[in-house]
Amino acid sequence: MSVLSGKKIVLGVSGGIAAYKTATLVRLFIKAGAHVQVVMTPAAKDFVTPLTLSTLSKNPVHSSFYDQNDDNAVWNNHVDIALWADLILIAPATANTLSKMTNGTCDNLLLATYLSAKCPVYFAPAMDLDMYKHPSTLASFHALKSFGNILIPAESGELASGLSGEGRMAEPENIIAFIEADIANRLPLKGKKILITAGPTYEAIDPVRFIGNHSSGKMGFDIAKSAANLGAHVILVTGPTQYTIAHPLVNVVPVISAGEMYDACHQYYQNVDVAIAAAAVADYKPKNIANQKIKKEDCSFTIELEKTKDILASMGAIKKNQFLIGFALETENEIENAKLKIQKKNLDLIVLNSLQDEGAGFGKSTNKITFIDKNFIVEPMDLKSKEAVADDILNKVIQYFYE
């Protein structure tokens, strides 16, 4: 999965021969899972048609402040376009457009959108050899970078003038790779290793029956996805669940029982920076497992249970520098029980769920949690989607490392 997946990208196209490459750029953004809106300068339409880019982006292409439709004028709000974007790429960025960006000249929709942007702005220059090296162009590069904009250097090769040298706009594949690498390097959890547990455990009674619970695993999978999207390398130890995840930074380790989850967690725990125990691990398991299916004979049947190994407590007992987060699902005396769990298991943070809260608990798409840290600071949160809750949990991790 590309770091561009789900990103909202405004592609600004100015009037240069390299504009023909923007069709490939749009296609590659869409292939990476991004959403694209294209804004063109009026001159750019001489080199590539709005229809082409609209078809590829699946969005209308704008090049003026309003679209004339019969007698009705519809305003293209440059502020809305700029605030929609997670990033803006101006490619090709001609010498004319670069100069206007530098000096705040606002004479077309693309420049107005650029000046309204609050997101990262990348620019890929494209011009002839001598223009690229001209002091005024170099001054534009310097000024734009000082504004926080990000230069995608031009490449060397044959130019439209027939000359050969530096000034050729970077190839679309190289632009995509540059942006992906830049985003990845800026991710707040890049280089961190996070162990996450998810789902239920199944404790066998016989070859066909087990003791389990109603955990779907969704919360743990959402945390894993959020962590990976923030740059972390994730080891996801998961019990039986219908959920799957395909992300290059997520290593899924499937297990069945509490014992298997215990062994898997301790295989990785010593080498991680963070551990988040979101799994609903069975507290007890059958003491004796039948080799054959147990036949229904008597009116009653007794299963002798024994405690499973406490995975979270065992990680707390050997904790060194790990940031250890536990979950607590309570039905009464929630805060008090959660605080006891923090002390008993040597946790840094606990995520408290209460079955008394509507919308929380197993099998739901939403969750309502309360954070309690090791200093017993209590922070109740609103009811949110589990994806949003996962982001909140990872924000706590980011705060731990950077605040």
mmCIF file of C-alpha atoms in Angstrom:
data_model
loop_
_atom_site.group_PDB
_atom_site.id
_atom_site.type_symbol
_atom_site.label_atom_id
_atom_site.label_comp_id
_atom_site.label_asym_id
_atom_site.label_seq_id
_atom_site.Cartn_x
_atom_site.Cartn_y
_atom_site.Cartn_z
ATOM 1 C CA MET A 1 0.000 0.000 0.000
ATOM 2 C CA SER A 2 1.343 3.399 -1.010
ATOM 3 C CA VAL A 3 1.579 6.212 1.548
ATOM 4 C CA LEU A 4 -0.445 8.131 -1.050
ATOM 5 C CA SER A 5 -3.451 5.861 -0.540
ATOM 6 C CA GLY A 6 -6.414 7.965 0.537
ATOM 7 C CA LYS A 7 -4.507 11.234 0.109
ATOM 8 C CA LYS A 8 -6.329 14.175 -1.479
ATOM 9 C CA ILE A 9 -4.051 15.718 -4.071
ATOM 10 C CA VAL A 10 -4.409 18.910 -6.090
ATOM 11 C CA LEU A 11 -2.339 18.761 -9.252
ATOM 12 C CA GLY A 12 -1.567 22.229 -10.608
ATOM 13 C CA VAL A 13 -0.629 22.272 -14.285
ATOM 14 C CA SER A 14 1.036 25.309 -15.845
ATOM 15 C CA GLY A 15 1.684 26.041 -19.509
ATOM 16 C CA GLY A 16 4.742 24.130 -20.649
ATOM 17 C CA ILE A 17 5.378 21.293 -23.073
ATOM 18 C CA ALA A 18 5.939 18.919 -20.142
ATOM 19 C CA ALA A 19 2.220 19.231 -19.370
ATOM 20 C CA TYR A 20 1.723 16.184 -21.593
ATOM 21 C CA LYS A 21 3.239 14.104 -18.752
ATOM 22 C CA THR A 22 0.460 15.073 -16.368
ATOM 23 C CA ALA A 23 -1.879 12.462 -17.832
ATOM 24 C CA THR A 24 0.542 9.783 -16.628
ATOM 25 C CA LEU A 25 0.951 11.574 -13.299
ATOM 26 C CA VAL A 26 -2.802 11.523 -12.672
ATOM 27 C CA ARG A 27 -3.002 7.864 -13.637
ATOM 28 C CA LEU A 28 -0.189 6.963 -11.217
ATOM 29 C CA PHE A 29 -1.775 8.945 -8.365
ATOM 30 C CA ILE A 30 -5.083 7.169 -8.898
ATOM 31 C CA LYS A 31 -3.322 3.804 -9.092
ATOM 32 C CA ALA A 32 -1.679 4.579 -5.728
ATOM 33 C CA GLY A 33 -5.124 5.101 -4.215
ATOM 34 C CA ALA A 34 -5.107 8.909 -4.114
ATOM 35 C CA HIS A 35 -7.974 11.284 -4.901
ATOM 36 C CA VAL A 36 -7.027 13.924 -7.461
ATOM 37 C CA GLN A 37 -8.350 17.333 -8.471
ATOM 38 C CA VAL A 38 -6.640 19.133 -11.328
ATOM 39 C CA VAL A 39 -6.311 22.915 -11.590
ATOM 40 C CA MET A 40 -4.830 24.276 -14.830
ATOM 41 C CA THR A 41 -3.598 27.671 -15.894
ATOM 42 C CA PRO A 42 -5.332 28.894 -19.058
ATOM 43 C CA ALA A 43 -2.089 28.397 -21.010
ATOM 44 C CA ALA A 44 -1.816 24.775 -19.876
ATOM 45 C CA LYS A 45 -4.877 23.881 -21.970
ATOM 46 C CA ASP A 46 -2.789 24.504 -25.075
ATOM 47 C CA PHE A 47 -0.663 21.452 -24.198
ATOM 48 C CA VAL A 48 -3.099 18.951 -22.633
ATOM 49 C CA THR A 49 -6.887 18.976 -22.671
ATOM 50 C CA PRO A 50 -9.006 19.318 -19.530
ATOM 51 C CA LEU A 51 -11.138 16.443 -20.852
ATOM 52 C CA THR A 52 -8.155 14.075 -20.692
ATOM 53 C CA LEU A 53 -7.275 14.980 -17.117
ATOM 54 C CA SER A 54 -10.911 15.044 -16.026
ATOM 55 C CA THR A 55 -11.464 11.554 -17.409
ATOM 56 C CA LEU A 56 -8.363 10.183 -15.680
ATOM 57 C CA SER A 57 -8.975 11.949 -12.348
ATOM 58 C CA LYS A 58 -12.733 11.303 -12.360
ATOM 59 C CA ASN A 59 -13.198 14.909 -11.245
ATOM 60 C CA PRO A 60 -13.973 18.158 -13.081
ATOM 61 C CA VAL A 61 -10.900 20.152 -14.114
ATOM 62 C CA HIS A 62 -10.911 23.870 -13.321
ATOM 63 C CA SER A 63 -8.882 26.583 -15.006
ATOM 64 C CA SER A 64 -10.824 29.762 -14.255
ATOM 65 C CA PHE A 65 -12.536 31.374 -11.295
ATOM 66 C CA TYR A 66 -15.966 30.481 -12.630
ATOM 67 C CA ASP A 67 -17.480 28.121 -15.178
ATOM 68 C CA GLN A 68 -19.871 29.783 -17.616
ATOM 69 C CA ASN A 69 -22.915 27.581 -18.158
ATOM 70 C CA ASP A 70 -25.621 29.302 -20.173
ATOM 71 C CA ASP A 71 -26.582 32.320 -18.098
ATOM 72 C CA ASN A 72 -25.437 30.872 -14.760
ATOM 73 C CA ALA A 73 -21.909 31.466 -13.470
ATOM 74 C CA VAL A 74 -20.595 28.912 -10.934
ATOM 75 C CA TRP A 75 -17.677 30.106 -8.806
ATOM 76 C CA ASN A 76 -14.732 27.748 -8.398
ATOM 77 C CA ASN A 77 -13.770 28.435 -4.806
ATOM 78 C CA HIS A 78 -9.964 28.387 -4.666
ATOM 79 C CA VAL A 79 -10.036 28.347 -0.855
ATOM 80 C CA ASP A 80 -12.183 25.207 -0.760
ATOM 81 C CA ILE A 81 -9.894 23.506 -3.266
ATOM 82 C CA ALA A 82 -6.779 24.408 -1.269
ATOM 83 C CA LEU A 83 -8.223 23.333 2.085
ATOM 84 C CA TRP A 84 -9.472 20.046 0.587
ATOM 85 C CA ALA A 85 -5.927 19.039 -0.353
ATOM 86 C CA ASP A 86 -3.561 16.956 1.738
ATOM 87 C CA LEU A 87 -0.843 18.077 -0.659
ATOM 88 C CA ILE A 88 -0.449 20.172 -3.776
ATOM 89 C CA LEU A 89 1.850 19.316 -6.664
ATOM 90 C CA ILE A 90 2.571 21.936 -9.313
ATOM 91 C CA ALA A 91 3.920 20.137 -12.357
ATOM 92 C CA PRO A 92 5.125 21.372 -14.686
ATOM 93 C CA ALA A 93 6.159 24.495 -12.816
ATOM 94 C CA THR A 94 7.281 26.925 -15.498
ATOM 95 C CA ALA A 95 9.619 29.875 -14.904
ATOM 96 C CA ASN A 96 6.604 32.182 -15.217
ATOM 97 C CA THR A 97 4.543 30.289 -12.615
ATOM 98 C CA LEU A 98 7.515 29.970 -10.257
ATOM 99 C CA SER A 99 8.095 33.724 -10.410
ATOM 100 C CA LYS A 100 4.426 34.389 -9.647
ATOM 101 C CA MET A 101 4.474 31.918 -6.733
ATOM 102 C CA THR A 102 7.553 33.656 -5.351
ATOM 103 C CA ASN A 103 6.159 37.181 -5.609
ATOM 104 C CA GLY A 104 2.524 36.484 -4.739
ATOM 105 C CA THR A 105 1.173 37.404 -8.172
ATOM 106 C CA CYS A 106 -2.371 36.077 -8.220
ATOM 107 C CA ASP A 107 -3.751 36.272 -11.747
ATOM 108 C CA ASN A 108 -5.241 32.798 -12.224
ATOM 109 C CA LEU A 109 -7.047 30.074 -10.286
ATOM 110 C CA LEU A 110 -3.920 27.963 -9.783
ATOM 111 C CA LEU A 111 -2.000 30.830 -8.149
ATOM 112 C CA ALA A 112 -5.001 31.686 -5.952
ATOM 113 C CA THR A 113 -5.223 28.046 -4.856
ATOM 114 C CA TYR A 114 -1.492 27.952 -4.107
ATOM 115 C CA LEU A 115 -1.641 31.122 -2.021
ATOM 116 C CA SER A 116 -4.571 29.681 -0.026
ATOM 117 C CA ALA A 117 -2.877 26.345 0.740
ATOM 118 C CA LYS A 118 -2.129 25.161 4.265
ATOM 119 C CA CYS A 119 -0.800 21.748 3.163
ATOM 120 C CA PRO A 120 2.652 20.767 1.817
ATOM 121 C CA VAL A 121 3.314 22.085 -1.698
ATOM 122 C CA TYR A 122 5.647 20.277 -4.092
ATOM 123 C CA PHE A 123 6.821 21.840 -7.350
ATOM 124 C CA ALA A 124 8.509 20.177 -10.311
ATOM 125 C CA PRO A 125 10.231 22.748 -12.542
ATOM 126 C CA ALA A 126 10.279 22.330 -16.303
ATOM 127 C CA MET A 127 12.057 24.736 -18.657
ATOM 128 C CA ASP A 128 14.962 25.054 -21.034
ATOM 129 C CA LEU A 129 18.577 24.657 -19.917
ATOM 130 C CA ASP A 130 19.541 28.346 -19.705
ATOM 131 C CA MET A 131 16.210 29.308 -18.127
ATOM 132 C CA TYR A 132 16.718 26.676 -15.425
ATOM 133 C CA LYS A 133 20.148 28.101 -14.559
ATOM 134 C CA HIS A 134 19.155 31.766 -14.788
ATOM 135 C CA PRO A 135 19.752 33.714 -11.533
ATOM 136 C CA SER A 136 16.077 34.724 -11.371
ATOM 137 C CA THR A 137 14.988 31.071 -11.541
ATOM 138 C CA LEU A 138 17.531 30.051 -8.917
ATOM 139 C CA ALA A 139 16.264 32.904 -6.742
ATOM 140 C CA SER A 140 12.718 31.554 -7.148
ATOM 141 C CA PHE A 141 13.870 28.094 -6.053
ATOM 142 C CA HIS A 142 15.552 29.539 -2.987
ATOM 143 C CA ALA A 143 12.583 31.708 -2.028
ATOM 144 C CA LEU A 144 10.008 28.951 -2.511
ATOM 145 C CA LYS A 145 12.022 26.507 -0.424
ATOM 146 C CA SER A 146 12.340 29.151 2.289
ATOM 147 C CA PHE A 147 8.519 29.350 2.269
ATOM 148 C CA GLY A 148 8.450 25.613 3.092
ATOM 149 C CA ASN A 149 7.679 24.411 -0.424
ATOM 150 C CA ILE A 150 9.435 21.268 -1.643
ATOM 151 C CA LEU A 151 11.473 21.221 -4.842
ATOM 152 C CA ILE A 152 11.429 18.112 -7.021
ATOM 153 C CA PRO A 153 14.625 18.701 -9.016
ATOM 154 C CA ALA A 154 14.503 18.686 -12.782
ATOM 155 C CA GLU A 155 16.316 15.917 -14.634
ATOM 156 C CA SER A 156 18.867 16.073 -17.428
ATOM 157 C CA GLY A 157 18.031 15.008 -20.939
ATOM 158 C CA GLU A 158 16.812 16.176 -24.316
ATOM 159 C CA LEU A 159 14.784 19.388 -24.103
ATOM 160 C CA ALA A 160 12.052 20.754 -26.344
ATOM 161 C CA SER A 161 14.474 23.331 -27.754
ATOM 162 C CA GLY A 162 16.704 20.563 -29.053
ATOM 163 C CA LEU A 163 19.339 21.246 -26.434
ATOM 164 C CA SER A 164 20.307 18.615 -23.914
ATOM 165 C CA GLY A 165 20.860 19.294 -20.252
ATOM 166 C CA GLU A 166 19.188 20.066 -16.924
ATOM 167 C CA GLY A 167 15.663 21.474 -16.957
ATOM 168 C CA ARG A 168 13.580 18.523 -18.046
ATOM 169 C CA MET A 169 10.677 17.869 -15.667
ATOM 170 C CA ALA A 170 11.199 14.747 -13.593
ATOM 171 C CA GLU A 171 9.496 11.696 -15.038
ATOM 172 C CA PRO A 172 6.072 10.929 -13.512
ATOM 173 C CA GLU A 173 7.302 7.712 -11.887
ATOM 174 C CA ASN A 174 10.183 9.598 -10.282
ATOM 175 C CA ILE A 175 7.872 12.355 -9.051
ATOM 176 C CA ILE A 176 5.616 9.779 -7.388
ATOM 177 C CA ALA A 177 8.626 8.041 -5.811
ATOM 178 C CA PHE A 178 9.998 11.383 -4.568
ATOM 179 C CA ILE A 179 6.711 12.367 -2.911
ATOM 180 C CA GLU A 180 6.210 8.912 -1.379
ATOM 181 C CA ALA A 181 9.724 8.944 0.082
ATOM 182 C CA ASP A 182 9.319 12.485 1.393
ATOM 183 C CA ILE A 183 6.002 11.666 3.074
ATOM 184 C CA ALA A 184 7.421 8.462 4.561
ATOM 185 C CA ASN A 185 10.411 10.305 6.000
ATOM 186 C CA ARG A 186 8.094 12.805 7.687
ATOM 187 C CA LEU A 187 5.802 10.224 9.299
ATOM 188 C CA PRO A 188 5.888 10.614 13.107
ATOM 189 C CA LEU A 189 6.311 6.904 13.858
ATOM 190 C CA LYS A 190 8.834 6.117 11.142
ATOM 191 C CA GLY A 191 11.390 3.653 12.480
ATOM 192 C CA LYS A 192 9.300 2.676 15.511
ATOM 193 C CA LYS A 193 8.351 -0.954 16.094
ATOM 194 C CA ILE A 194 4.922 -1.611 17.563
ATOM 195 C CA LEU A 195 3.513 -4.917 18.804
ATOM 196 C CA ILE A 196 -0.292 -5.090 18.695
ATOM 197 C CA THR A 197 -2.576 -7.920 19.787
ATOM 198 C CA ALA A 198 -6.069 -8.285 18.366
ATOM 199 C CA GLY A 199 -9.138 -10.481 18.410
ATOM 200 C CA PRO A 200 -10.247 -13.275 20.739
ATOM 201 C CA THR A 201 -8.468 -16.461 21.680
ATOM 202 C CA TYR A 202 -10.080 -19.877 21.335
ATOM 203 C CA GLU A 203 -9.365 -22.404 24.081
ATOM 204 C CA ALA A 204 -10.017 -25.945 22.903
ATOM 205 C CA ILE A 205 -12.394 -28.271 24.777
ATOM 206 C CA ASP A 206 -12.117 -31.040 22.207
ATOM 207 C CA PRO A 207 -11.263 -31.124 18.467
ATOM 208 C CA VAL A 208 -14.495 -29.308 17.504
ATOM 209 C CA ARG A 209 -15.444 -27.150 20.515
ATOM 210 C CA PHE A 210 -13.782 -24.235 22.240
ATOM 211 C CA ILE A 211 -14.235 -21.508 24.834
ATOM 212 C CA GLY A 212 -14.118 -18.039 23.278
ATOM 213 C CA ASN A 213 -15.655 -14.590 23.367
ATOM 214 C CA HIS A 214 -17.391 -12.098 21.084
ATOM 215 C CA SER A 215 -14.346 -9.983 20.166
ATOM 216 C CA SER A 216 -14.273 -9.287 16.413
ATOM 217 C CA GLY A 217 -10.678 -8.019 16.326
ATOM 218 C CA LYS A 218 -11.667 -4.807 14.532
ATOM 219 C CA MET A 219 -10.170 -2.481 17.162
ATOM 220 C CA GLY A 220 -6.751 -4.126 16.996
ATOM 221 C CA PHE A 221 -6.756 -4.183 13.198
ATOM 222 C CA ASP A 222 -7.703 -0.492 13.059
ATOM 223 C CA ILE A 223 -4.852 0.348 15.451
ATOM 224 C CA ALA A 224 -2.438 -1.661 13.292
ATOM 225 C CA LYS A 225 -3.528 0.141 10.124
ATOM 226 C CA SER A 226 -3.276 3.564 11.769
ATOM 227 C CA ALA A 227 0.182 2.773 13.179
ATOM 228 C CA ALA A 228 1.457 1.571 9.807
ATOM 229 C CA ASN A 229 0.056 4.644 8.056
ATOM 230 C CA LEU A 230 2.072 6.725 10.533
ATOM 231 C CA GLY A 231 5.253 4.909 9.487
ATOM 232 C CA ALA A 232 5.589 2.267 12.214
ATOM 233 C CA HIS A 233 6.652 -1.315 11.606
ATOM 234 C CA VAL A 234 3.823 -3.358 13.103
ATOM 235 C CA ILE A 235 3.729 -6.915 14.404
ATOM 236 C CA LEU A 236 0.034 -7.801 14.621
ATOM 237 C CA VAL A 237 -0.543 -10.922 16.721
ATOM 238 C CA THR A 238 -4.150 -11.836 16.098
ATOM 239 C CA GLY A 239 -6.535 -14.484 17.262
ATOM 240 C CA PRO A 240 -9.217 -15.912 14.948
ATOM 241 C CA THR A 241 -11.014 -13.085 13.119
ATOM 242 C CA GLN A 242 -12.665 -12.283 9.821
ATOM 243 C CA TYR A 243 -10.511 -9.173 9.355
ATOM 244 C CA THR A 244 -7.481 -8.991 7.109
ATOM 245 C CA ILE A 245 -4.884 -6.318 6.468
ATOM 246 C CA ALA A 246 -2.546 -5.846 3.522
ATOM 247 C CA HIS A 247 0.117 -3.277 4.307
ATOM 248 C CA PRO A 248 3.861 -3.567 3.660
ATOM 249 C CA LEU A 249 4.623 -2.375 7.202
ATOM 250 C CA VAL A 250 2.338 -4.892 8.945
ATOM 251 C CA ASN A 251 3.512 -8.416 9.771
ATOM 252 C CA VAL A 252 0.477 -10.527 10.714
ATOM 253 C CA VAL A 253 1.111 -13.382 13.141
ATOM 254 C CA PRO A 254 -2.015 -15.575 13.412
ATOM 255 C CA VAL A 255 -2.600 -17.543 16.615
ATOM 256 C CA ILE A 256 -5.478 -19.496 18.127
ATOM 257 C CA SER A 257 -5.037 -19.869 21.868
ATOM 258 C CA ALA A 258 -3.874 -17.651 24.721
ATOM 259 C CA GLY A 259 -0.760 -19.797 25.030
ATOM 260 C CA GLU A 260 0.116 -19.267 21.378
ATOM 261 C CA MET A 261 -0.473 -15.517 21.731
ATOM 262 C CA TYR A 262 1.738 -15.437 24.841
ATOM 263 C CA ASP A 263 4.587 -17.164 22.976
ATOM 264 C CA ALA A 264 4.225 -14.928 19.903
ATOM 265 C CA CYS A 265 4.211 -11.729 21.959
ATOM 266 C CA HIS A 266 7.339 -12.705 23.859
ATOM 267 C CA GLN A 267 9.070 -13.615 20.620
ATOM 268 C CA TYR A 268 8.866 -9.959 19.531
ATOM 269 C CA TYR A 269 8.373 -7.906 22.714
ATOM 270 C CA GLN A 270 12.009 -7.296 23.646
ATOM 271 C CA ASN A 271 12.687 -5.597 20.300
ATOM 272 C CA VAL A 272 9.688 -3.248 20.079
ATOM 273 C CA ASP A 273 9.228 0.345 21.183
ATOM 274 C CA VAL A 274 5.509 0.063 21.924
ATOM 275 C CA ALA A 275 3.125 -2.755 22.814
ATOM 276 C CA ILE A 276 -0.650 -2.331 22.580
ATOM 277 C CA ALA A 277 -2.636 -5.239 24.003
ATOM 278 C CA ALA A 278 -6.047 -4.875 22.359
ATOM 279 C CA ALA A 279 -6.846 -8.609 22.222
ATOM 280 C CA ALA A 280 -9.606 -10.111 24.358
ATOM 281 C CA VAL A 281 -7.541 -12.976 25.758
ATOM 282 C CA ALA A 282 -9.299 -15.828 27.576
ATOM 283 C CA ASP A 283 -8.623 -15.748 31.321
ATOM 284 C CA TYR A 284 -9.238 -19.478 31.671
ATOM 285 C CA LYS A 285 -8.830 -22.584 29.544
ATOM 286 C CA PRO A 286 -9.898 -26.224 29.941
ATOM 287 C CA LYS A 287 -7.409 -28.093 32.116
ATOM 288 C CA ASN A 288 -7.766 -31.236 30.003
ATOM 289 C CA ILE A 289 -8.491 -31.254 26.275
ATOM 290 C CA ALA A 290 -10.287 -34.307 24.920
ATOM 291 C CA ASN A 291 -8.612 -36.038 21.988
ATOM 292 C CA GLN A 292 -11.949 -37.020 20.477
ATOM 293 C CA LYS A 293 -15.244 -35.187 20.194
ATOM 294 C CA ILE A 294 -17.089 -35.405 23.513
ATOM 295 C CA LYS A 295 -20.393 -37.238 23.089
ATOM 296 C CA LYS A 296 -23.597 -35.861 24.533
ATOM 297 C CA GLU A 297 -24.561 -38.449 27.139
ATOM 298 C CA ASP A 298 -25.219 -37.069 30.607
ATOM 299 C CA CYS A 299 -27.683 -34.336 31.544
ATOM 300 C CA SER A 300 -24.862 -32.214 32.853
ATOM 301 C CA PHE A 301 -21.219 -31.833 32.017
ATOM 302 C CA THR A 302 -18.411 -30.216 33.965
ATOM 303 C CA ILE A 303 -15.262 -28.699 32.540
ATOM 304 C CA GLU A 304 -12.398 -28.012 34.924
ATOM 305 C CA LEU A 305 -10.672 -24.736 34.046
ATOM 306 C CA GLU A 306 -7.260 -23.344 34.817
ATOM 307 C CA LYS A 307 -5.833 -19.864 34.411
ATOM 308 C CA THR A 308 -4.111 -18.880 31.218
ATOM 309 C CA LYS A 309 -0.824 -16.986 31.299
ATOM 310 C CA ASP A 310 -1.386 -13.253 31.720
ATOM 311 C CA ILE A 311 0.219 -11.810 28.593
ATOM 312 C CA LEU A 312 -0.070 -8.158 29.558
ATOM 313 C CA ALA A 313 1.241 -8.682 33.105
ATOM 314 C CA SER A 314 4.151 -10.718 31.786
ATOM 315 C CA MET A 315 5.141 -7.900 29.415
ATOM 316 C CA GLY A 316 4.828 -5.368 32.230
ATOM 317 C CA ALA A 317 7.064 -7.477 34.460
ATOM 318 C CA ILE A 318 9.969 -7.430 31.989
ATOM 319 C CA LYS A 319 9.331 -3.955 30.571
ATOM 320 C CA LYS A 320 12.433 -1.890 29.894
ATOM 321 C CA ASN A 321 11.864 1.120 27.661
ATOM 322 C CA GLN A 322 8.667 -0.058 25.998
ATOM 323 C CA PHE A 323 5.549 2.107 26.107
ATOM 324 C CA LEU A 324 2.973 -0.435 27.260
ATOM 325 C CA ILE A 325 -0.741 0.100 26.625
ATOM 326 C CA GLY A 326 -3.443 -2.199 27.930
ATOM 327 C CA PHE A 327 -7.192 -2.423 27.418
ATOM 328 C CA ALA A 328 -9.809 -2.919 30.115
ATOM 329 C CA LEU A 329 -13.415 -3.922 29.458
ATOM 330 C CA GLU A 330 -15.403 -3.394 32.640
ATOM 331 C CA THR A 331 -19.026 -3.592 33.709
ATOM 332 C CA GLU A 332 -18.784 -1.983 37.157
ATOM 333 C CA ASN A 333 -16.397 0.189 39.176
ATOM 334 C CA GLU A 334 -14.721 0.904 35.859
ATOM 335 C CA ILE A 335 -12.247 3.621 36.848
ATOM 336 C CA GLU A 336 -11.156 1.942 40.069
ATOM 337 C CA ASN A 337 -10.637 -1.443 38.407
ATOM 338 C CA ALA A 338 -8.687 0.145 35.562
ATOM 339 C CA LYS A 339 -6.377 1.978 37.977
ATOM 340 C CA LEU A 340 -5.689 -1.276 39.815
ATOM 341 C CA LYS A 341 -4.836 -2.912 36.503
ATOM 342 C CA ILE A 342 -2.338 -0.139 35.685
ATOM 343 C CA GLN A 343 -0.492 -0.774 38.957
ATOM 344 C CA LYS A 344 -0.726 -4.550 38.903
ATOM 345 C CA LYS A 345 0.500 -4.898 35.322
ATOM 346 C CA ASN A 346 2.980 -1.990 35.212
ATOM 347 C CA LEU A 347 1.228 -0.158 32.382
ATOM 348 C CA ASP A 348 1.925 3.296 31.001
ATOM 349 C CA LEU A 349 -1.603 3.792 29.701
ATOM 350 C CA ILE A 350 -4.892 1.938 29.797
ATOM 351 C CA VAL A 351 -7.786 2.201 27.349
ATOM 352 C CA LEU A 352 -10.970 1.677 29.333
ATOM 353 C CA ASN A 353 -14.157 0.374 27.719
ATOM 354 C CA SER A 354 -17.410 0.098 29.627
ATOM 355 C CA LEU A 355 -20.240 -2.146 28.522
ATOM 356 C CA GLN A 356 -22.501 0.397 30.205
ATOM 357 C CA ASP A 357 -21.780 2.836 27.351
ATOM 358 C CA GLU A 358 -24.045 2.546 24.345
ATOM 359 C CA GLY A 359 -22.056 1.972 21.153
ATOM 360 C CA ALA A 360 -19.058 0.408 22.935
ATOM 361 C CA GLY A 361 -18.024 -3.216 23.299
ATOM 362 C CA PHE A 362 -17.576 -6.252 21.070
ATOM 363 C CA GLY A 363 -18.800 -6.405 17.497
ATOM 364 C CA LYS A 364 -19.520 -2.678 17.167
ATOM 365 C CA SER A 365 -18.208 -0.254 14.556
ATOM 366 C CA THR A 366 -17.892 2.420 17.242
ATOM 367 C CA ASN A 367 -16.219 2.656 20.626
ATOM 368 C CA LYS A 368 -16.318 4.968 23.618
ATOM 369 C CA ILE A 369 -13.131 4.920 25.631
ATOM 370 C CA THR A 370 -11.481 6.598 28.575
ATOM 371 C CA PHE A 371 -7.717 7.044 28.748
ATOM 372 C CA ILE A 372 -6.058 6.620 32.138
ATOM 373 C CA ASP A 373 -2.290 7.012 32.371
ATOM 374 C CA LYS A 374 0.149 5.725 34.967
ATOM 375 C CA ASN A 375 -0.276 8.978 36.942
ATOM 376 C CA PHE A 376 -4.025 8.228 37.109
ATOM 377 C CA ILE A 377 -4.948 11.179 34.885
ATOM 378 C CA VAL A 378 -8.395 10.323 33.515
ATOM 379 C CA GLU A 379 -9.383 11.530 30.033
ATOM 380 C CA PRO A 380 -12.845 10.479 28.824
ATOM 381 C CA MET A 381 -13.413 10.538 25.073
ATOM 382 C CA ASP A 382 -16.568 10.893 22.987
ATOM 383 C CA LEU A 383 -18.210 8.034 21.118
ATOM 384 C CA LYS A 384 -16.299 7.628 17.852
ATOM 385 C CA SER A 385 -15.714 5.166 15.056
ATOM 386 C CA LYS A 386 -13.108 2.564 15.904
ATOM 387 C CA GLU A 387 -10.893 4.031 13.184
ATOM 388 C CA ALA A 388 -10.989 7.415 14.966
ATOM 389 C CA VAL A 389 -10.353 5.740 18.326
ATOM 390 C CA ALA A 390 -7.305 4.021 16.801
ATOM 391 C CA ASP A 391 -5.993 7.428 15.712
ATOM 392 C CA ASP A 392 -6.515 8.765 19.247
ATOM 393 C CA ILE A 393 -4.537 5.868 20.700
ATOM 394 C CA LEU A 394 -1.672 6.416 18.266
ATOM 395 C CA ASN A 395 -1.686 10.133 19.084
ATOM 396 C CA LYS A 396 -0.921 9.113 22.680
ATOM 397 C CA VAL A 397 2.030 7.120 21.387
ATOM 398 C CA ILE A 398 3.257 10.107 19.367
ATOM 399 C CA GLN A 399 2.930 12.351 22.425
ATOM 400 C CA TYR A 400 5.006 9.885 24.441
ATOM 401 C CA PHE A 401 7.907 10.070 21.987
ATOM 402 C CA TYR A 402 7.790 13.731 21.005
ATOM 403 C CA GLU A 403 6.312 15.762 23.854
#
